[in-house]
Coordinates of C-alpha atoms in Angstrom, one line a residue:
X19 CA 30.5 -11.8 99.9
X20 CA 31.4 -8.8 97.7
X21 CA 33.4 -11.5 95.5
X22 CA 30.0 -13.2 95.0
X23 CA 28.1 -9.9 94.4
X24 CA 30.6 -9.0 92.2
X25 CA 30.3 -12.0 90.1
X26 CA 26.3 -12.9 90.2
X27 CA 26.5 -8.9 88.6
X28 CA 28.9 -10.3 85.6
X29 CA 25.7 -13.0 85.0
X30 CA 22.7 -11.2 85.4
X31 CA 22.4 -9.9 81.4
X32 CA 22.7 -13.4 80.6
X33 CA 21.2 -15.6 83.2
X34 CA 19.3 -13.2 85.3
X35 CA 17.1 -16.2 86.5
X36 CA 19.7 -18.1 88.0
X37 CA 21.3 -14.7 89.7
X38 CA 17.8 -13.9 91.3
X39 CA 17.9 -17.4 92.3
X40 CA 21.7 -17.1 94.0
X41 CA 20.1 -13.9 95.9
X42 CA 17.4 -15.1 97.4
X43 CA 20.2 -17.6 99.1
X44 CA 21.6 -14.6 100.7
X45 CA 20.1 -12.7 104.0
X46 CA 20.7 -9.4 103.4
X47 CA 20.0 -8.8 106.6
X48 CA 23.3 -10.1 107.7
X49 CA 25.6 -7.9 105.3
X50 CA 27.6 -4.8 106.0
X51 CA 25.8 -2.0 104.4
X52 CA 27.6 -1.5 101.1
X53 CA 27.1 -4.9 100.4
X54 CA 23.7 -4.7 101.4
X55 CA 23.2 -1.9 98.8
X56 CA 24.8 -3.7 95.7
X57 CA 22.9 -6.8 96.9
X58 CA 19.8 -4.3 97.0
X59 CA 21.0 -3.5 93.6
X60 CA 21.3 -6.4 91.8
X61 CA 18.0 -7.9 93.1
X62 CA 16.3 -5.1 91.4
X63 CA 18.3 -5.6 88.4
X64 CA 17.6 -9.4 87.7
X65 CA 13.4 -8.7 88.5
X66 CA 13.6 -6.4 85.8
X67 CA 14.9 -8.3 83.2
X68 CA 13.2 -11.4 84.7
X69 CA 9.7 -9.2 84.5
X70 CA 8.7 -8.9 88.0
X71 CA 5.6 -6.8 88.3
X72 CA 7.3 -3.9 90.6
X73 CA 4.8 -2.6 93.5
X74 CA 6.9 -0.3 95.5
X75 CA 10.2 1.6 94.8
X76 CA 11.8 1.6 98.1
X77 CA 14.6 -1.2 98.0
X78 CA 16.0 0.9 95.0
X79 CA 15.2 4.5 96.5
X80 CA 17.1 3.3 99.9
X81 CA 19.8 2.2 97.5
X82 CA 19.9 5.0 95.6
X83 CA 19.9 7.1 99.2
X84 CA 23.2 4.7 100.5
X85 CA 25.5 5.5 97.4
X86 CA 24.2 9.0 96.8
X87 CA 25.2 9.7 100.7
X88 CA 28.0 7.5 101.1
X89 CA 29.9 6.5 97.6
X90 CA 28.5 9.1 94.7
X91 CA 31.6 8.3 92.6
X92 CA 30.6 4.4 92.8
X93 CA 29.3 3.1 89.1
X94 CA 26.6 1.5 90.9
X95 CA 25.3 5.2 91.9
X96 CA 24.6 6.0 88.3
X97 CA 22.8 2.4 87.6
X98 CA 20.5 3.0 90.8
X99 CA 19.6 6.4 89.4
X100 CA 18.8 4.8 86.1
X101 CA 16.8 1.5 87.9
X102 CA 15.0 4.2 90.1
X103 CA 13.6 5.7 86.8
X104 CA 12.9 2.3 85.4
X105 CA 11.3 0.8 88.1
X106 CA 8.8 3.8 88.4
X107 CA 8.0 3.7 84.7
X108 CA 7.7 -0.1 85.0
X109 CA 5.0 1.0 88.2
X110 CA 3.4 2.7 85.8
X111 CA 4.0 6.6 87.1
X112 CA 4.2 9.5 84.7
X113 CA 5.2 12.2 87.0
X114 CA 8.6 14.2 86.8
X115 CA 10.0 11.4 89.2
X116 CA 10.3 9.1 86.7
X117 CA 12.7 11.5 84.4
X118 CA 14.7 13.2 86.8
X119 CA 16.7 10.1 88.2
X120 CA 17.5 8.9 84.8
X121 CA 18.5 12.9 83.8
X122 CA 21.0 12.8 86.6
X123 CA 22.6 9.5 85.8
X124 CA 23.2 10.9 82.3
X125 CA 24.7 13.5 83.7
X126 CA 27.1 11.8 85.9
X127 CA 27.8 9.4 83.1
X128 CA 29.3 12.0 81.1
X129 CA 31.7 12.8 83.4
X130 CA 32.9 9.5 84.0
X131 CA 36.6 8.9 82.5
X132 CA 36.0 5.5 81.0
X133 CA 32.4 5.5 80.5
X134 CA 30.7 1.7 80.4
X135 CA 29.0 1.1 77.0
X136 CA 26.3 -0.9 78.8
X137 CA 25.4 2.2 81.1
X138 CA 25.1 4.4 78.5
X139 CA 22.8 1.9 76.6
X140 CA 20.4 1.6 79.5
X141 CA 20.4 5.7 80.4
X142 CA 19.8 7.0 76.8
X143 CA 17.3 3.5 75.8
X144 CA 15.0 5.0 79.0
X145 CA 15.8 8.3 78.5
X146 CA 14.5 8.2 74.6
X147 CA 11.3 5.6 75.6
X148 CA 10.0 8.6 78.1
X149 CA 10.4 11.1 75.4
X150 CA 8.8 8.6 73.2
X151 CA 6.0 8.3 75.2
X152 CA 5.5 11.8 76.0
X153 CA 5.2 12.1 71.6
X154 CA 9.1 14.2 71.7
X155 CA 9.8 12.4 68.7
X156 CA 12.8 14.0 67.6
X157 CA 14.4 13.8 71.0
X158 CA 13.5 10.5 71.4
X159 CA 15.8 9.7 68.1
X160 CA 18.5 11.4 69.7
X161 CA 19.0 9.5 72.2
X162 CA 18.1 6.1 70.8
X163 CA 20.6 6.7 68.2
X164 CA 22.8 7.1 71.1
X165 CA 21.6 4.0 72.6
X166 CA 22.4 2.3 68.6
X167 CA 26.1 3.5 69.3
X168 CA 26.5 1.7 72.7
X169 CA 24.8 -1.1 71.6
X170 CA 27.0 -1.6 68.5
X171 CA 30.0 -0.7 70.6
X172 CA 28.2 -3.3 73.4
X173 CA 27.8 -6.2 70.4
X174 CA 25.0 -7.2 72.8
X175 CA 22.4 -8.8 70.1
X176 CA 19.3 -8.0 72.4
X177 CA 20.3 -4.5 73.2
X178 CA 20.7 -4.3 69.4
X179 CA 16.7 -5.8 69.1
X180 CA 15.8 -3.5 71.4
X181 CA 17.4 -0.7 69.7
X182 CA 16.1 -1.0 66.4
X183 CA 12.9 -1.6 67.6
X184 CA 12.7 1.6 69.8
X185 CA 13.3 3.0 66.3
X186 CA 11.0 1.5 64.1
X187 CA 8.0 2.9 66.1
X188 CA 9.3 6.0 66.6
X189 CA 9.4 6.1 62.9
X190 CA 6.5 4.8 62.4
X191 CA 4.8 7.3 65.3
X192 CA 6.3 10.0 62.8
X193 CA 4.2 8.3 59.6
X194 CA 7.9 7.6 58.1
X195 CA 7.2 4.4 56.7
X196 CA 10.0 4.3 54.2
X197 CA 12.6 4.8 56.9
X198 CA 10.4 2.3 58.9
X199 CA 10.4 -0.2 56.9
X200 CA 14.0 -0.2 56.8
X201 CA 14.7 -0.8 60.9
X202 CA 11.5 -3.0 60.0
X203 CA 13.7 -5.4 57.2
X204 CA 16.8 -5.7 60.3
X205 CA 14.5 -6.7 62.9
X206 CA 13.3 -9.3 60.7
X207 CA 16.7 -10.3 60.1
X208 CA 16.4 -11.4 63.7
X209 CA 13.4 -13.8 63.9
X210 CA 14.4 -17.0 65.3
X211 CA 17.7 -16.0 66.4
X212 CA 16.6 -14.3 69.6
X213 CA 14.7 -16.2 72.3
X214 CA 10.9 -14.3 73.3
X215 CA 12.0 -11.5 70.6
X216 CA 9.8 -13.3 67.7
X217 CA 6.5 -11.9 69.2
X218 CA 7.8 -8.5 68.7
X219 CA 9.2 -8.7 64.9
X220 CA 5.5 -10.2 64.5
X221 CA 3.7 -7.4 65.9
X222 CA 6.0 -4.7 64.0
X223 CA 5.1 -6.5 60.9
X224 CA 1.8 -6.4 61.1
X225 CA 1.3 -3.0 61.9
X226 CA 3.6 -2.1 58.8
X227 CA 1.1 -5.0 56.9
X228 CA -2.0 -2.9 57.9
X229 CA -0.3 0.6 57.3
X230 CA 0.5 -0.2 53.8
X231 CA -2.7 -1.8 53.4
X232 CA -2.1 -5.5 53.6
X233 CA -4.6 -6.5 55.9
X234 CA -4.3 -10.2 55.4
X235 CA -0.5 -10.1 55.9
X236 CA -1.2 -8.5 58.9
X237 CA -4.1 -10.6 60.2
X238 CA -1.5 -13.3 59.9
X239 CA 0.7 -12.0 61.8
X240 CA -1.3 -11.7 64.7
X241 CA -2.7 -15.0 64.6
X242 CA 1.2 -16.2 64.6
X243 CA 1.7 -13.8 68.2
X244 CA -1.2 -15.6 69.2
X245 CA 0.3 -19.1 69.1
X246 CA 3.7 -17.5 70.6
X247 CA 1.8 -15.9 73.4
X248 CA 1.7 -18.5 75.9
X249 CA 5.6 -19.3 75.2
X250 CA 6.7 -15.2 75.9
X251 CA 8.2 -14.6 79.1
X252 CA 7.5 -11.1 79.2
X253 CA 3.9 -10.1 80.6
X254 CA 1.3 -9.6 77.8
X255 CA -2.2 -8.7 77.9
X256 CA -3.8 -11.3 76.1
X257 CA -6.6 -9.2 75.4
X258 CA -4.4 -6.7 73.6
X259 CA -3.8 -9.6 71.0
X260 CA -7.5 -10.5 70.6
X261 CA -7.9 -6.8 70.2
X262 CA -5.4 -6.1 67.6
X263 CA -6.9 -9.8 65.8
X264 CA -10.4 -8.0 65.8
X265 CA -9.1 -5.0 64.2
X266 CA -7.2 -6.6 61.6
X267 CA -10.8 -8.7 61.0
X268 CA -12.9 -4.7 60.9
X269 CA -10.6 -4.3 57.7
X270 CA -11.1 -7.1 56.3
X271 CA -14.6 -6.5 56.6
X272 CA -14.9 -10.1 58.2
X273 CA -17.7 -8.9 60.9
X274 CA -18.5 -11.7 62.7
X275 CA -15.2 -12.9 63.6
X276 CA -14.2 -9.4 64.5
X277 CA -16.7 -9.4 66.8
X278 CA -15.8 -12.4 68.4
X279 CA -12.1 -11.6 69.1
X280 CA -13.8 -7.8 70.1
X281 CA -15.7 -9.2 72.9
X282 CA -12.8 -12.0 74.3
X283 CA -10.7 -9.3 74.5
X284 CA -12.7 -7.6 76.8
X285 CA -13.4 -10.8 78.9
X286 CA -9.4 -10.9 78.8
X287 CA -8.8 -7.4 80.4
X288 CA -6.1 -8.2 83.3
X289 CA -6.2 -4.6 84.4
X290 CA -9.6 -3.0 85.2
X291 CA -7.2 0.4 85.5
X292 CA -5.7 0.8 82.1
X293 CA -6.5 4.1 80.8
X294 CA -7.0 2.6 77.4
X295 CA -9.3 -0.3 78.0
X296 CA -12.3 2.4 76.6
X297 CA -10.9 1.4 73.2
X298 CA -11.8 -2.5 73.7
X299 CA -15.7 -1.2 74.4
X300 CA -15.7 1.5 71.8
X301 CA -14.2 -1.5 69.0
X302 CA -17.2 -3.5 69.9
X303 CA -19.7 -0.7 69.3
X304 CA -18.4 0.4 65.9
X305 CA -18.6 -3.3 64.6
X306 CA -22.0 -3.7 66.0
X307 CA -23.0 -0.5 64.1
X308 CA -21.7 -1.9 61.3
X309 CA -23.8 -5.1 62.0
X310 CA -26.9 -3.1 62.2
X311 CA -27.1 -3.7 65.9
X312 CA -27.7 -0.1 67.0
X313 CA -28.9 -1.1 70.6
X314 CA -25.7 -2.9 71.3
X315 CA -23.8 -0.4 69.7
X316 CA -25.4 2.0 72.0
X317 CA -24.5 0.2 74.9
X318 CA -21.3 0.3 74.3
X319 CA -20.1 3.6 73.6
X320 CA -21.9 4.6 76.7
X321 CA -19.5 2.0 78.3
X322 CA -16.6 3.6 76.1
X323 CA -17.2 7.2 77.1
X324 CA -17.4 6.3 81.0
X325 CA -14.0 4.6 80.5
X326 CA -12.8 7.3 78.8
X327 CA -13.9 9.7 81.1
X328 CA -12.6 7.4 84.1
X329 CA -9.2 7.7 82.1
X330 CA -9.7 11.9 82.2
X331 CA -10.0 11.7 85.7
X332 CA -6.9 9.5 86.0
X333 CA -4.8 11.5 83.9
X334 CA -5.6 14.7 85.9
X335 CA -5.4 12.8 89.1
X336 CA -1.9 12.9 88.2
X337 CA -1.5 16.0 86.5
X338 CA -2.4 17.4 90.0
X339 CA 0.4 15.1 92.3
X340 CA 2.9 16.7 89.8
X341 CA 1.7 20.1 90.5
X342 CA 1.4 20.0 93.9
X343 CA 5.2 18.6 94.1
X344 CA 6.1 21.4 92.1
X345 CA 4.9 24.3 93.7
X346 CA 2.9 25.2 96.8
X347 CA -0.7 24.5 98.0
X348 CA -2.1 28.1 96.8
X349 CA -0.3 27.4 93.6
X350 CA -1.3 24.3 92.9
X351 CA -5.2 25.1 94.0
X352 CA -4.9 27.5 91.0
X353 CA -3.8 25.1 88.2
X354 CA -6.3 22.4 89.8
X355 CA -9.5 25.0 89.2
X356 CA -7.9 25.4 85.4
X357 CA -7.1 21.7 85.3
X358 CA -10.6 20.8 85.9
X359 CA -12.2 23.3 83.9
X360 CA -10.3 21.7 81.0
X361 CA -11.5 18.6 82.2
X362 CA -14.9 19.6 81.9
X363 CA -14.0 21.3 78.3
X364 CA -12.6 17.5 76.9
X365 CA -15.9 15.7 78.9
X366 CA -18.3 18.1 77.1
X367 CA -16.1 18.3 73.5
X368 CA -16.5 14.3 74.3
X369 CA -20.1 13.8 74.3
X370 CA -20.5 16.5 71.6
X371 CA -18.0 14.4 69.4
X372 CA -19.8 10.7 70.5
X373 CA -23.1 12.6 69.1
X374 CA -21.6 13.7 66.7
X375 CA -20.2 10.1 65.5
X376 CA -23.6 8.5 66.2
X377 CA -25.1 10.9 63.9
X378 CA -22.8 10.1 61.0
X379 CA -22.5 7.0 61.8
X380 CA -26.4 6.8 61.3
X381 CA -26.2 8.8 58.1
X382 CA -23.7 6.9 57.0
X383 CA -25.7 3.9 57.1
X384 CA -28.9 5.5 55.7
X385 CA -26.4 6.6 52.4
X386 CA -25.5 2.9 52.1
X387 CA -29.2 1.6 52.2
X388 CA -30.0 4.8 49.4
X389 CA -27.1 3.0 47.6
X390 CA -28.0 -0.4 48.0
X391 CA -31.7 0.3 46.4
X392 CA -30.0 2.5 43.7
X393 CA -28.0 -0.4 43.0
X394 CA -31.1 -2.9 42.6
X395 CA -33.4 -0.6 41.0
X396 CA -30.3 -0.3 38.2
X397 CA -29.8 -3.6 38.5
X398 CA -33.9 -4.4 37.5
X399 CA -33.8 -2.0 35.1
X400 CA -30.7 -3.7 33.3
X401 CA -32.8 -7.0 33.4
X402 CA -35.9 -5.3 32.3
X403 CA -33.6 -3.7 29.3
X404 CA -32.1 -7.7 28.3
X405 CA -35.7 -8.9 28.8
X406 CA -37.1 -6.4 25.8
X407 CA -33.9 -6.5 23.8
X408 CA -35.1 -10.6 23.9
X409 CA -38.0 -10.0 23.1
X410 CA -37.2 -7.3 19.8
X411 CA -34.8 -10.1 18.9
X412 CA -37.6 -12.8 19.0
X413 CA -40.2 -9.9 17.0
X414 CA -37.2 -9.7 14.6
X415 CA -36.6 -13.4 13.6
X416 CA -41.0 -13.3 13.2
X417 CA -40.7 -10.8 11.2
X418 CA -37.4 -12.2 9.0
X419 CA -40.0 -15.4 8.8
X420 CA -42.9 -13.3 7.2
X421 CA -41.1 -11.8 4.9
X422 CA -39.6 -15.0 3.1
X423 CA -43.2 -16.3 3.5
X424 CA -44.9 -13.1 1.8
X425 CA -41.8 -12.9 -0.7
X426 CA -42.5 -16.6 -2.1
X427 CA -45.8 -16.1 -2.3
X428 CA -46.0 -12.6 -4.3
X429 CA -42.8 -13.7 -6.3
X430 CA -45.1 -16.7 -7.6
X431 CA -48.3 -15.0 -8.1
X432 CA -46.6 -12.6 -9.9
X433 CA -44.9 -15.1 -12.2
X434 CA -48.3 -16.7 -12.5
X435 CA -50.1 -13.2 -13.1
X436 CA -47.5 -12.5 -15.9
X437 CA -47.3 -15.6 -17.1
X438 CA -51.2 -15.8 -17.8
X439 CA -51.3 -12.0 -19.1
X440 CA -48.8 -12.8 -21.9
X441 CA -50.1 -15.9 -23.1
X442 CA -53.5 -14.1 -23.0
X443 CA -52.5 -11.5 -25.2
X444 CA -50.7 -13.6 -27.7
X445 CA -51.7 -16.9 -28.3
X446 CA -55.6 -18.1 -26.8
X447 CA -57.8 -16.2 -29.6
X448 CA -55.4 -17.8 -32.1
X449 CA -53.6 -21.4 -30.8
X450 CA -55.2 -24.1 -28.9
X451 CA -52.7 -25.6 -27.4
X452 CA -52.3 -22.1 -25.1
X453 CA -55.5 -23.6 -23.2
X454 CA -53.5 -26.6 -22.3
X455 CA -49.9 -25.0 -21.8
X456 CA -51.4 -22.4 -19.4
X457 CA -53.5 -25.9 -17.5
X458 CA -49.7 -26.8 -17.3
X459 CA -48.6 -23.6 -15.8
X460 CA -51.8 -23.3 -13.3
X461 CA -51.2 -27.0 -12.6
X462 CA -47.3 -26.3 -11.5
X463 CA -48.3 -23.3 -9.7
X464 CA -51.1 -24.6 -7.5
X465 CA -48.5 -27.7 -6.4
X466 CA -46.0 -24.8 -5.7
X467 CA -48.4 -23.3 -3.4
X468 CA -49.7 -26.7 -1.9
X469 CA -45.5 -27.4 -1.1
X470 CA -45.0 -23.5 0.4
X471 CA -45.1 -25.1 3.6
X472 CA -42.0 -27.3 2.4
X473 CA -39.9 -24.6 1.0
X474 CA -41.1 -22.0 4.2
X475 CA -40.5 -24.8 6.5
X476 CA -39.7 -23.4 10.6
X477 CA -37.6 -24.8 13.0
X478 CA -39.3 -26.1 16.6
X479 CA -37.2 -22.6 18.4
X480 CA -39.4 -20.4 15.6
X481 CA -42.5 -22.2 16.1
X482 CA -41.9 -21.8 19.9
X483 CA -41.6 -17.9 19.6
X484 CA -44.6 -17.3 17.5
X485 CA -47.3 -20.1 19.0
X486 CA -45.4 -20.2 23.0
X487 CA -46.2 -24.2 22.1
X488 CA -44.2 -26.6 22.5
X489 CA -44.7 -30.3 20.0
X490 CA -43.2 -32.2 22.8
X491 CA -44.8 -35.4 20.9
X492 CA -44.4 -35.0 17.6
X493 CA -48.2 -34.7 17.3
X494 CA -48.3 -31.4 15.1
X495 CA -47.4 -32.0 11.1
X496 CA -45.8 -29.4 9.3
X497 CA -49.5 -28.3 7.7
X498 CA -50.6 -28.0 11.1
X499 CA -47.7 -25.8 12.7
X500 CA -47.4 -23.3 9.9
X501 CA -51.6 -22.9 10.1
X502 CA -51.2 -22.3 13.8
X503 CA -48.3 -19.8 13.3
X504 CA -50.5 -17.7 10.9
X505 CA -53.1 -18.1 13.3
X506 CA -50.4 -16.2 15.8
X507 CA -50.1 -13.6 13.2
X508 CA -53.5 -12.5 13.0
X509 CA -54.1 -14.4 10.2
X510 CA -58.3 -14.6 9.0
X511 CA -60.5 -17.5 7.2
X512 CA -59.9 -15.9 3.7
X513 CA -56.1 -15.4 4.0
X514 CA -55.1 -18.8 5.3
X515 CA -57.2 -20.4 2.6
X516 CA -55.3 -18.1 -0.2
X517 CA -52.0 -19.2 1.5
X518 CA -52.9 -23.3 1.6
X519 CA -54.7 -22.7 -2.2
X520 CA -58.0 -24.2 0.0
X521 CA -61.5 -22.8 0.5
X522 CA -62.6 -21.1 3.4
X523 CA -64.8 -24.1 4.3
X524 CA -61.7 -25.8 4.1
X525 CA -59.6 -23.4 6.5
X526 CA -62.9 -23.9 8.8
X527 CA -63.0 -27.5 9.2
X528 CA -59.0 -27.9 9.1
X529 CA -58.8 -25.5 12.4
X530 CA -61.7 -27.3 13.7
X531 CA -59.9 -30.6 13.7
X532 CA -57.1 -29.2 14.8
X533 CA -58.1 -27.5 17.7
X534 CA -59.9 -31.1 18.7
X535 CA -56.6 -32.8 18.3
X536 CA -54.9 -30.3 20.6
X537 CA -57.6 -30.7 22.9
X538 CA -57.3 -34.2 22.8
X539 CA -53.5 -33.7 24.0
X540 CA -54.3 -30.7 26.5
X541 CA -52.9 -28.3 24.7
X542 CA -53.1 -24.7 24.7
X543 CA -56.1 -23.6 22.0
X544 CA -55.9 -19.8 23.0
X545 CA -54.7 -19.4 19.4
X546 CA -58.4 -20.5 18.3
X547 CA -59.6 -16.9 18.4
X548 CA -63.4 -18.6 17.4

């Protein structure tokens, strides 16, 4: 049987499966007891790295008891001590107990003669994840550098992963992203070559994504863990990916969706316990703030702070166990009475900071509305602005069109005036023929005026931005719009008759007619002041 033992313990790093498989095969009832330890051993061993959820520590504890009492110098002793630790923090316990087991097996690995590289990976990897965890950064890197040197020394690929990993967010827990990204670009080097280590390069990546600000990258990402979820043999919340998918959504400012992957990961929550789960409620409320849904908001940071609080509690709860296996009762009473007082301290600094947060939270919004009108007001304003530089453009193009009409008209009744003034002067006391020559002159001039409207002549757009008509039809003559145009200038009786070289009788019956043919074809006669 020890034969057996000893080789199911060769297998389980590789096929652990199989070698809890071979064990359950075996009473253990029926071994001697050292066998009945290492088989005690080994069990533990392969429901680690096969992901058992451990409930209880006592096979290892009684295995740690046998060797400790009865063979100390075995190797096996120092892997119970290090299994003890690691099945407690895989329980979930925080307490001294967890530390101290995995302290004394690095200190009776030192002393071994030919120490096992695979030992002193699994000591220093737990050793540096509880300093880790307890934010001990630096001596956290100590000893997963350690752990790097056994591992390289190992040439075990997934002790390696793990490594490298153990760095990268201890890196990135120290805001080192530079050095991060470079355990970051060797993990990646790994992707597809490891089986159930994908999920992991994913999830380092897109943390590093939405550091760096590459919230789509990172998004991504998550959506890819989400497809390798159901193929990972390790236990994963599932709501923990919806959660991180609803983040990566907030900073992309995609709402809706965020909201959606907010709230199924709080229908996903597998353990009602988890002192964290007040960040799943307290997600939900800050993206229904942001939706403008106050009330729901509202409800949920009330949900948020009694988690939180629940998670106070919890945290002292322990806090106390510690302290009462540390000292005695009168001791301990005393650092409960401070314990909760600072309890109280954190629940009160709490609610002062979630009023706090509502209030700027509210303020915040009532800034964006003040912004959001300053934007449209500047926004009319720059359309009121275009609409009048429109307009002066249209009032310029008028007025370029009055001035070639008054030019051509004074440059010929000047000529005329001149024209009559010299030949006065000079030649109709004395020469007859000045009578008919200036007949010529007055004759060329008056068809000069009569054909202005020729040489003046407007284009349908210019006609459009003096009269606001529109000649659809073809109805209006050339006559007609240039009569109507002057009638948009103001023009009287006596002027449009000077400008069409008419009487004002004329200018009456011409607008008269006019104004019946428009009528005719119901158009606008607003023009027809009369």
């Amino acid at each position: 049987m020890y034969q057996w033992l000893c080789y199911w313990d060769s297998m389980v790093d590789s096929v652990p499966q199989l070698v809890s498989d071979s064990l359950l095969r075996v009473d253990p009832e029926g071994l001697n007891r050292s066998n009945r330890a290492y088989h005690g051993l080994l069990k533990v061993i392969s429901d680690d790295k096969t992901y058992v959820n451990f409930a209880s520590d006592s096979l290892i504890n009684a295995v740690t008891d046998h060797y400790r009492l009865h063979d100390p110098r075995n190797r096996n002793y120092i892997r119970s001590l290090a299994y003890q630790g690691i099945v407690r923090t895989r329980m979930g316990v925080k307490d001294s107990t967890v530390y101290e087991p995995l302290r004394e097996a690095g200190k009776l690995f030192a002393s071994m003669a030919n120490p096992d590289p695979s030992l002193g990976y699994l000591i220093n990897y737990f050793l540096g994840n509880i300093h880790y965890n307890n934010r001990n950064y630096a001596s956290a890197d100590e000893y997963f550098r350690k752990t790097l040197d056994y591992a390289l020394e190992e040439r075990d690929s997934i002790h390696l992963f793990d490594t490298y990993l153990a760095l990268y967010w201890n890196e990135m827990e120290q805001e080192r992203f530079a050095r991060g990204k470079l355990y970051l670009d060797t993990l990646s080097s790994f992707y597809s070559r490891l089986p159930g280590k994908d999920y992991f390069i994913l999830n380092a990546q897109s943390i590093y994504y939405d550091v760096i600000g590459e919230p789509e990258k990172a998004l991504e990402r998550e959506k890819t863990k989400l497809l390798l979820y159901r193929n990972q043999e390790e236990s994963i919340e599932l709501s923990r990916v919806y959660y991180n998918i609803s983040y990566r959504y907030v900073g992309l400012e995609q709402l809706d969706s965020a909201m959606l992957y907010a709230q199924m990961a709080i229908d996903c929550i597998e353990d009602p316990s988890f002192m964290q789960n007040y960040l799943y409620y307290h997600n939900v409320a800050n993206i229904a703030e942001k939706q403008g849904n106050f009330t729901l908001s509202n409800q949920y940071l009330k949900s948020a702070f009694e988690l939180y609080n629940k998670s106070i509690s919890d945290r002292l709860d322990t806090q106390i166990a510690e302290l009462e296996k540390k000292y005695d009762l009168s001791e301990a009473e005393n650092e409960v009475l401070r314990a909760r007082q600072q309890s109280l301290l954190v629940i009160i600094g709490a609610l002062m900071l979630v009023i706090v947060l509502v209030f700027i939270l509210m303020y915040a919004w009532k800034v964006r509305r003040t912004a959001r009108l300053k934007l449209l007001n500047a926004e009319y304003k720059m359309r009121q602005q275009e609409l009048q530089a429109k307009i002066l453009r249209e009032e310029a193009g008028k007025r370029k069109w009055l001035l070639q009409l008054y030019s051509h008209i004074s440059g010929r009744l000047a000529f005329l005036q001149g024209e009559i003034e010299t030949l006065t002067q000079r030649y109709i006391s004395s020469h007859p023929k000045v009578y008919r020559e200036m007949e010529k002159i007055l004759k060329n001039t008056d068809t000069d005026l009569r054909d202005i409207t020729k040489a003046v002549a407007t284009d349908d757009e210019t006609f459009y931005a003096y009269t606001r008509l529109k000649d659809e039809e073809g109805i209006l003559n050339t006559t007609e719009k240039m009569l109507l145009m002057l009638l948009a200038c103001d023009a009287d009786n006596r002027q449009l008759a000077t400008f069409m070289n008419t009487s004002m009788e004329s200018v009456r019956v011409r607008k008269s007619q006019l104004k019946r043919k428009m009528q005719e074809k119901n158009m606008d006669t607003s023009l027809f002041h009369e």
